[in-house]
Tab-separated table of C-alpha atoms in Angstrom:
chain	number	residue	atom	x	y	z
A	1	MET	CA	0.025	-0.092	-0.033
A	2	ALA	CA	1.310	3.368	-0.957
A	3	GLN	CA	2.013	5.919	1.812
A	4	ALA	CA	-0.436	8.628	1.981
A	5	GLY	CA	0.778	10.872	4.972
A	6	VAL	CA	3.611	13.435	5.154
A	7	TYR	CA	6.089	11.339	7.144
A	8	GLY	CA	9.165	9.431	6.417
A	9	SER	CA	10.711	9.967	3.019
A	10	ARG	CA	7.783	12.063	1.793
A	11	LEU	CA	8.889	14.580	4.508
A	12	GLY	CA	12.646	13.939	4.325
A	13	ARG	CA	13.175	14.397	0.632
A	14	PRO	CA	11.854	18.013	0.299
A	15	LEU	CA	13.845	18.936	3.495
A	16	GLN	CA	17.125	17.385	2.126
A	17	ALA	CA	17.187	14.820	5.086
A	18	LYS	CA	19.349	11.905	4.047
A	19	ASN	CA	17.542	9.640	6.428
A	20	ALA	CA	13.961	10.311	7.815
A	21	PRO	CA	13.121	7.406	10.236
A	22	SER	CA	9.641	7.284	11.386
A	23	LEU	CA	7.123	5.645	13.529
A	24	ILE	CA	3.432	5.186	12.835
A	25	ALA	CA	0.271	4.705	14.946
A	26	ARG	CA	-3.389	4.622	13.799
A	27	THR	CA	-6.635	6.099	15.487
A	28	LEU	CA	-9.634	3.912	16.012
A	29	ARG	CA	-10.791	4.985	12.711
A	30	SER	CA	-7.511	4.022	11.088
A	31	SER	CA	-6.173	7.746	10.638
A	32	GLU	CA	-2.493	7.663	10.556
A	33	LEU	CA	-0.364	9.505	13.109
A	34	ALA	CA	3.445	9.578	12.680
A	35	VAL	CA	6.710	10.966	14.006
A	36	THR	CA	9.654	11.640	11.650
A	37	GLU	CA	13.206	12.554	12.696
A	38	THR	CA	14.941	14.918	10.204
A	39	ARG	CA	18.563	15.887	10.208
A	40	ASN	CA	21.198	17.358	7.827
A	41	ASP	CA	24.586	18.653	8.974
A	42	ASP	CA	25.820	19.832	5.633
A	43	PRO	CA	22.922	21.105	3.479
A	44	VAL	CA	22.916	22.482	0.076
A	45	PRO	CA	21.598	26.117	0.426
A	46	SER	CA	18.107	26.262	-1.306
A	47	LEU	CA	14.513	26.678	-0.585
A	48	SER	CA	12.955	23.500	0.732
A	49	GLY	CA	10.863	21.448	-1.757
A	50	SER	CA	7.102	21.637	-1.541
A	51	LEU	CA	5.416	19.114	0.667
A	52	PRO	CA	2.150	17.423	-0.385
A	53	SER	CA	-0.926	19.496	0.189
A	54	GLU	CA	-3.299	17.866	2.856
A	55	ASP	CA	-5.704	18.883	5.354
A	56	ALA	CA	-3.145	18.166	8.029
A	57	TYR	CA	-0.570	19.630	10.367
A	58	LEU	CA	3.061	19.190	11.231
A	59	VAL	CA	4.156	19.871	14.705
A	60	SER	CA	7.956	20.139	14.945
A	61	LEU	CA	10.201	20.033	17.755
A	62	LYS	CA	13.618	21.755	17.021
A	63	PHE	CA	16.777	20.272	18.553
A	64	ARG	CA	18.992	23.021	17.455
A	65	ASP	CA	18.952	26.671	16.933
A	66	TYR	CA	18.382	28.095	13.415
A	67	PRO	CA	19.155	31.701	13.175
A	68	ASP	CA	17.636	33.947	10.415
A	69	CYS	CA	15.161	31.318	9.253
A	70	GLU	CA	13.210	32.489	6.028
A	71	CYS	CA	9.893	30.973	6.391
A	72	TRP	CA	7.536	30.796	3.362
A	73	GLU	CA	3.757	29.845	3.071
A	74	ARG	CA	1.749	29.944	-0.283
A	75	GLY	CA	4.590	30.882	-2.387
A	76	ARG	CA	5.912	33.815	-0.584
A	77	CYS	CA	8.292	34.626	2.277
A	78	VAL	CA	6.184	35.514	5.497
A	79	ILE	CA	8.646	35.926	8.024
A	80	LYS	CA	12.390	35.944	8.770
A	81	THR	CA	13.181	34.961	12.299
A	82	ASN	CA	15.316	32.954	14.710
A	83	VAL	CA	14.255	29.371	15.277
A	84	HIS	CA	15.165	28.325	18.758
A	85	GLY	CA	16.265	24.732	19.762
A	86	GLY	CA	13.827	23.195	22.279
A	87	ALA	CA	10.877	25.193	20.915
A	88	THR	CA	7.786	23.684	19.130
A	89	TYR	CA	6.663	25.110	15.725
A	90	LEU	CA	3.453	24.311	13.792
A	91	TYR	CA	2.893	24.006	10.024
A	92	ASP	CA	-0.368	23.925	8.092
A	93	LEU	CA	0.160	21.598	5.043
A	94	LYS	CA	-2.682	23.379	3.210
A	95	ARG	CA	-0.515	26.587	3.182
A	96	ASP	CA	2.531	25.040	1.340
A	97	PRO	CA	5.017	25.650	4.245
A	98	ARG	CA	8.549	25.842	3.148
A	99	TYR	CA	11.812	27.525	4.348
A	100	VAL	CA	15.284	28.350	3.121
A	101	ILE	CA	17.750	25.517	4.159
A	102	ASP	CA	21.147	27.090	4.470
A	103	LYS	CA	22.327	25.968	7.934
A	104	PRO	CA	22.485	22.565	9.625
A	105	PHE	CA	19.318	21.316	11.218
A	106	HIS	CA	17.816	18.664	13.465
A	107	SER	CA	14.078	18.320	14.197
A	108	LEU	CA	11.212	16.052	14.993
A	109	PHE	CA	8.039	16.282	12.883
A	110	PHE	CA	4.594	14.911	14.198
A	111	TYR	CA	2.153	14.394	11.475
A	112	LEU	CA	-1.474	15.153	12.545
A	113	PRO	CA	-4.172	14.912	9.936
A	114	ARG	CA	-7.401	16.578	10.266
A	115	SER	CA	-9.225	13.209	10.545
A	116	ALA	CA	-7.244	12.395	13.755
A	117	LEU	CA	-8.182	15.824	15.240
A	118	ASP	CA	-11.764	15.005	14.333
A	119	ASP	CA	-11.494	11.551	16.193
A	120	ILE	CA	-10.267	13.124	19.297
A	121	ALA	CA	-13.069	15.707	19.365
A	122	ARG	CA	-15.686	13.090	18.686
A	123	GLN	CA	-14.324	10.780	21.343
A	124	ALA	CA	-14.443	13.610	23.847
A	125	GLY	CA	-17.891	14.476	23.026
A	126	ALA	CA	-16.636	17.936	22.040
A	127	PRO	CA	-17.439	20.170	18.881
A	128	ARG	CA	-15.146	19.768	15.821
A	129	ILE	CA	-11.833	21.445	16.172
A	130	GLY	CA	-11.306	24.369	13.877
A	131	GLU	CA	-7.835	25.678	12.551
A	132	LEU	CA	-4.960	25.289	14.907
A	133	ALA	CA	-3.835	28.522	16.479
A	134	TYR	CA	-0.251	29.361	15.331
A	135	GLU	CA	1.847	31.957	13.584
A	136	PRO	CA	4.418	30.918	11.000
A	137	GLY	CA	7.954	31.013	12.471
A	138	ILE	CA	6.649	31.659	15.959
A	139	GLY	CA	7.875	28.964	18.497
A	140	HIS	CA	6.154	27.811	21.527
A	141	ASP	CA	7.724	26.752	24.774
A	142	ASP	CA	5.878	23.439	25.110
A	143	ALA	CA	7.264	21.167	27.791
A	144	VAL	CA	4.883	18.270	26.842
A	145	VAL	CA	6.075	18.104	23.212
A	146	ARG	CA	9.773	18.256	24.405
A	147	ASN	CA	9.129	15.312	26.764
A	148	LEU	CA	7.285	13.259	24.360
A	149	GLY	CA	9.876	14.211	21.696
A	150	ALA	CA	12.807	13.057	23.815
A	151	SER	CA	11.186	9.718	24.446
A	152	LEU	CA	10.316	9.255	20.690
A	153	VAL	CA	13.847	10.086	19.586
A	154	GLU	CA	15.175	7.072	21.682
A	155	ALA	CA	12.347	5.009	20.134
A	156	LEU	CA	13.435	5.978	16.600
A	157	ARG	CA	16.929	4.970	17.164
A	158	ARG	CA	15.913	1.687	18.828
A	159	ALA	CA	12.933	0.793	16.411
A	160	ASP	CA	13.533	-2.916	16.546
A	161	GLU	CA	13.199	-2.759	20.412
A	162	THR	CA	10.131	-0.261	20.419
A	163	ASN	CA	6.720	-1.809	20.981
A	164	GLN	CA	3.734	-0.739	19.180
A	165	LEU	CA	1.791	0.055	22.282
A	166	PHE	CA	4.478	2.670	23.232
A	167	VAL	CA	4.216	4.338	19.915
A	168	ASP	CA	0.550	4.327	20.098
A	169	HIS	CA	0.430	5.747	23.617
A	170	MET	CA	2.784	8.591	22.712
A	171	LEU	CA	1.410	9.560	19.521
A	172	HIS	CA	-2.174	9.526	20.787
A	173	ALA	CA	-1.078	11.704	23.901
A	174	LEU	CA	0.688	14.210	21.509
A	175	THR	CA	-2.462	14.433	19.499
A	176	ALA	CA	-4.730	15.173	22.519
A	177	HIS	CA	-2.105	17.656	23.655
A	178	VAL	CA	-2.154	19.541	20.429
A	179	ALA	CA	-5.848	19.442	20.184
A	180	GLN	CA	-6.349	20.964	23.585
A	181	THR	CA	-3.443	23.339	23.617
A	182	TYR	CA	-3.653	24.614	19.987
A	183	GLY	CA	-7.157	23.663	18.879
A	184	GLY	CA	-9.148	24.769	22.026
A	185	LEU	CA	-10.526	21.199	22.564
A	186	ARG	CA	-12.676	21.067	25.769
A	187	ARG	CA	-13.712	17.725	27.030
A	188	SER	CA	-17.413	16.989	27.633
A	189	ALA	CA	-18.287	16.947	31.331
A	190	LYS	CA	-19.879	13.460	30.438
A	191	THR	CA	-16.458	11.826	29.789
A	192	ILE	CA	-16.026	8.795	31.839
A	193	ARG	CA	-13.256	9.125	34.308
A	194	GLY	CA	-13.348	5.842	36.209
A	195	GLY	CA	-11.282	2.604	35.653
A	196	LEU	CA	-12.083	-0.488	33.677
A	197	ALA	CA	-14.708	-2.920	34.761
A	198	PRO	CA	-13.206	-6.061	36.288
A	199	TRP	CA	-14.199	-8.158	33.193
A	200	GLN	CA	-12.642	-5.444	30.787
A	201	LEU	CA	-9.302	-5.352	32.871
A	202	ASP	CA	-9.141	-9.169	32.765
A	203	ARG	CA	-9.658	-9.368	29.213
A	204	ALA	CA	-7.376	-6.349	28.425
A	205	CYS	CA	-4.554	-8.110	30.436
A	206	ASP	CA	-5.139	-11.289	28.771
A	207	MET	CA	-4.820	-9.586	25.432
A	208	LEU	CA	-1.480	-8.000	26.447
A	209	ASN	CA	-0.208	-11.284	27.920
A	210	ALA	CA	-0.901	-13.036	24.694
A	211	ASP	CA	1.422	-10.652	22.854
A	212	LEU	CA	4.384	-10.035	25.033
A	213	ALA	CA	6.149	-8.492	22.010
A	214	GLY	CA	3.705	-5.646	22.107
A	215	LYS	CA	2.826	-5.751	18.302
A	216	THR	CA	-1.041	-5.553	18.815
A	217	PRO	CA	-2.116	-1.979	18.367
A	218	LEU	CA	-3.644	-0.194	21.136
A	219	ARG	CA	-6.702	0.761	18.948
A	220	GLN	CA	-7.411	-2.920	18.688
A	221	ILE	CA	-7.474	-3.664	22.368
A	222	ALA	CA	-9.615	-0.553	22.862
A	223	ALA	CA	-12.169	-1.571	20.194
A	224	GLU	CA	-12.721	-4.710	22.119
A	225	PHE	CA	-14.577	-2.580	24.678
A	226	ASP	CA	-15.851	-0.123	22.167
A	227	LEU	CA	-13.626	2.469	23.634
A	228	SER	CA	-11.454	5.172	22.175
A	229	VAL	CA	-7.606	4.716	22.553
A	230	ASP	CA	-7.531	7.735	24.935
A	231	HIS	CA	-10.376	6.635	27.047
A	232	PHE	CA	-9.163	2.984	27.165
A	233	SER	CA	-5.361	4.105	28.191
A	234	ARG	CA	-6.811	6.554	30.911
A	235	ALA	CA	-9.044	3.824	32.256
A	236	PHE	CA	-6.324	1.202	32.200
A	237	ARG	CA	-4.010	3.512	34.145
A	238	ILE	CA	-6.771	4.133	36.884
A	239	SER	CA	-7.226	0.449	37.294
A	240	THR	CA	-3.590	-0.592	37.230
A	241	GLY	CA	-1.564	2.438	38.076
A	242	LEU	CA	0.338	2.126	34.689
A	243	PRO	CA	-0.291	2.814	30.952
A	244	PRO	CA	-0.505	-0.292	28.881
A	245	HIS	CA	2.951	-0.183	27.514
A	246	ARG	CA	4.601	0.117	31.075
A	247	TRP	CA	2.402	-2.724	32.381
A	248	LEU	CA	3.545	-4.891	29.465
A	249	LEU	CA	7.104	-4.113	30.127
A	250	ARG	CA	6.775	-5.166	33.828
A	251	ARG	CA	4.934	-8.329	32.597
A	252	ARG	CA	7.834	-9.122	30.439
A	253	VAL	CA	10.276	-8.859	33.285
A	254	LYS	CA	8.165	-11.076	35.350
A	255	THR	CA	7.919	-13.613	32.638
A	256	ALA	CA	11.697	-13.499	32.213
A	257	GLU	CA	12.127	-14.127	35.934
A	258	GLN	CA	9.825	-17.267	35.798
A	259	LEU	CA	11.824	-18.321	32.680
A	260	MET	CA	15.169	-17.865	34.362
A	261	THR	CA	14.373	-20.368	37.116
A	262	ILE	CA	14.703	-22.965	34.355
A	263	ARG	CA	18.492	-23.720	34.634
A	264	ASP	CA	19.441	-24.635	31.187
A	265	LEU	CA	17.600	-22.023	29.377
A	266	PRO	CA	19.872	-19.547	27.563
A	267	LEU	CA	19.375	-15.876	28.312
A	268	SER	CA	18.945	-15.288	24.522
A	269	GLU	CA	15.948	-17.736	24.663
A	270	VAL	CA	14.510	-16.176	27.829
A	271	ALA	CA	14.699	-12.699	26.050
A	272	LYS	CA	12.930	-14.049	22.954
A	273	SER	CA	10.163	-15.833	24.936
A	274	ALA	CA	9.562	-12.909	27.197
A	275	GLY	CA	8.832	-10.760	24.256
A	276	PHE	CA	12.185	-8.614	24.200
A	277	ALA	CA	13.772	-7.822	20.768
A	278	ASN	CA	17.176	-9.289	21.635
A	279	GLN	CA	19.398	-10.300	24.701
A	280	SER	CA	20.738	-6.716	24.696
A	281	HIS	CA	17.312	-5.067	25.021
A	282	PHE	CA	16.412	-7.784	27.703
A	283	THR	CA	19.588	-6.919	29.840
A	284	ARG	CA	19.258	-3.207	29.614
A	285	VAL	CA	15.364	-3.144	30.609
A	286	PHE	CA	15.790	-5.857	33.111
A	287	SER	CA	18.726	-4.212	34.692
A	288	ALA	CA	16.894	-0.899	34.806
A	289	MET	CA	13.828	-2.236	36.464
A	290	VAL	CA	15.308	-4.846	38.722
A	291	GLY	CA	18.538	-3.200	39.615
A	292	VAL	CA	20.846	-6.092	38.694
A	293	SER	CA	21.570	-8.009	35.307
A	294	PRO	CA	19.535	-10.918	34.436
A	295	GLY	CA	22.785	-13.185	34.826
A	296	ALA	CA	23.291	-11.759	38.314
A	297	TRP	CA	19.678	-12.107	39.221
A	298	ARG	CA	19.606	-15.741	38.221
A	299	ARG	CA	22.887	-16.511	40.086
A	300	GLY	CA	21.306	-15.103	43.062
A	301	VAL	CA	18.299	-17.335	42.748
A	302	ARG	CA	20.490	-20.391	42.229
A	303	GLY	CA	22.491	-19.468	45.256
A	304	ALA	CA	19.487	-19.102	47.500
A	305	SER	CA	18.066	-22.360	46.148
A	306	ASP	CA	21.414	-24.290	46.813
A	307	SER	CA	21.561	-22.956	50.367
A	308	GLU	CA	18.074	-24.044	51.034
A	309	GLY	CA	18.916	-27.522	49.706
């Protein structure tokens, strides 16, 4: 299937980015959300190419300063200003946003189509969101976008270790934040704020346990209960104290601990069976969550068992 949204290479090529890795999620109605990293340390000075015109926005987190940035919309320069690292900028793809590339750059771009914003409003029982509030070239000090962006940069660089639940959670959270902060979204007072019913929680945990690798999209689990991704994630967190991707990570570690009590099972097999991408991924996550490496943990268990015997 041909790519439709403005992310990955469709975004990277007009911006002269040699590589443009991306991660993708989908809403309950299959609207695509995406994040793309773009970077070029030695660009050829020129006006960036036109991006495909869509009823969609790009929300960009800049990682480095870009002084005297010449910003264009609809075929003309609209402002020349200093772009600041750490700030967030918005672009309307209906306005043909472009800029003069004449300095090194490094940015994240979140792709948010109108259909995804409509989904958020519908799920919240709120009126349809109008145009997002922004001015070309004017940045926002947005801590939420900075924090989400920092987490997703790591995920982009370790794509083989990143589970889909994490990507879904982050991109849906970003969409909801943009809808509220720049689109004026106000949730209905009728929005349900409780946790999942016991049967729903049991079923959700069963679905997560059945796919420790985390490849099942969050929207698929939410659809099991006829809930939006946003509502399901919030209710799951209320019920368990953790968002789904964090709950799954803990479940992987517990599964690995059970498997490591089998003396002859290699750690590489433990990692695979517990849903980790590889042994290195397993070691890094286990050590961070448990405080010791898998090998040290298993030696400790064996020592305790031998002393009891």
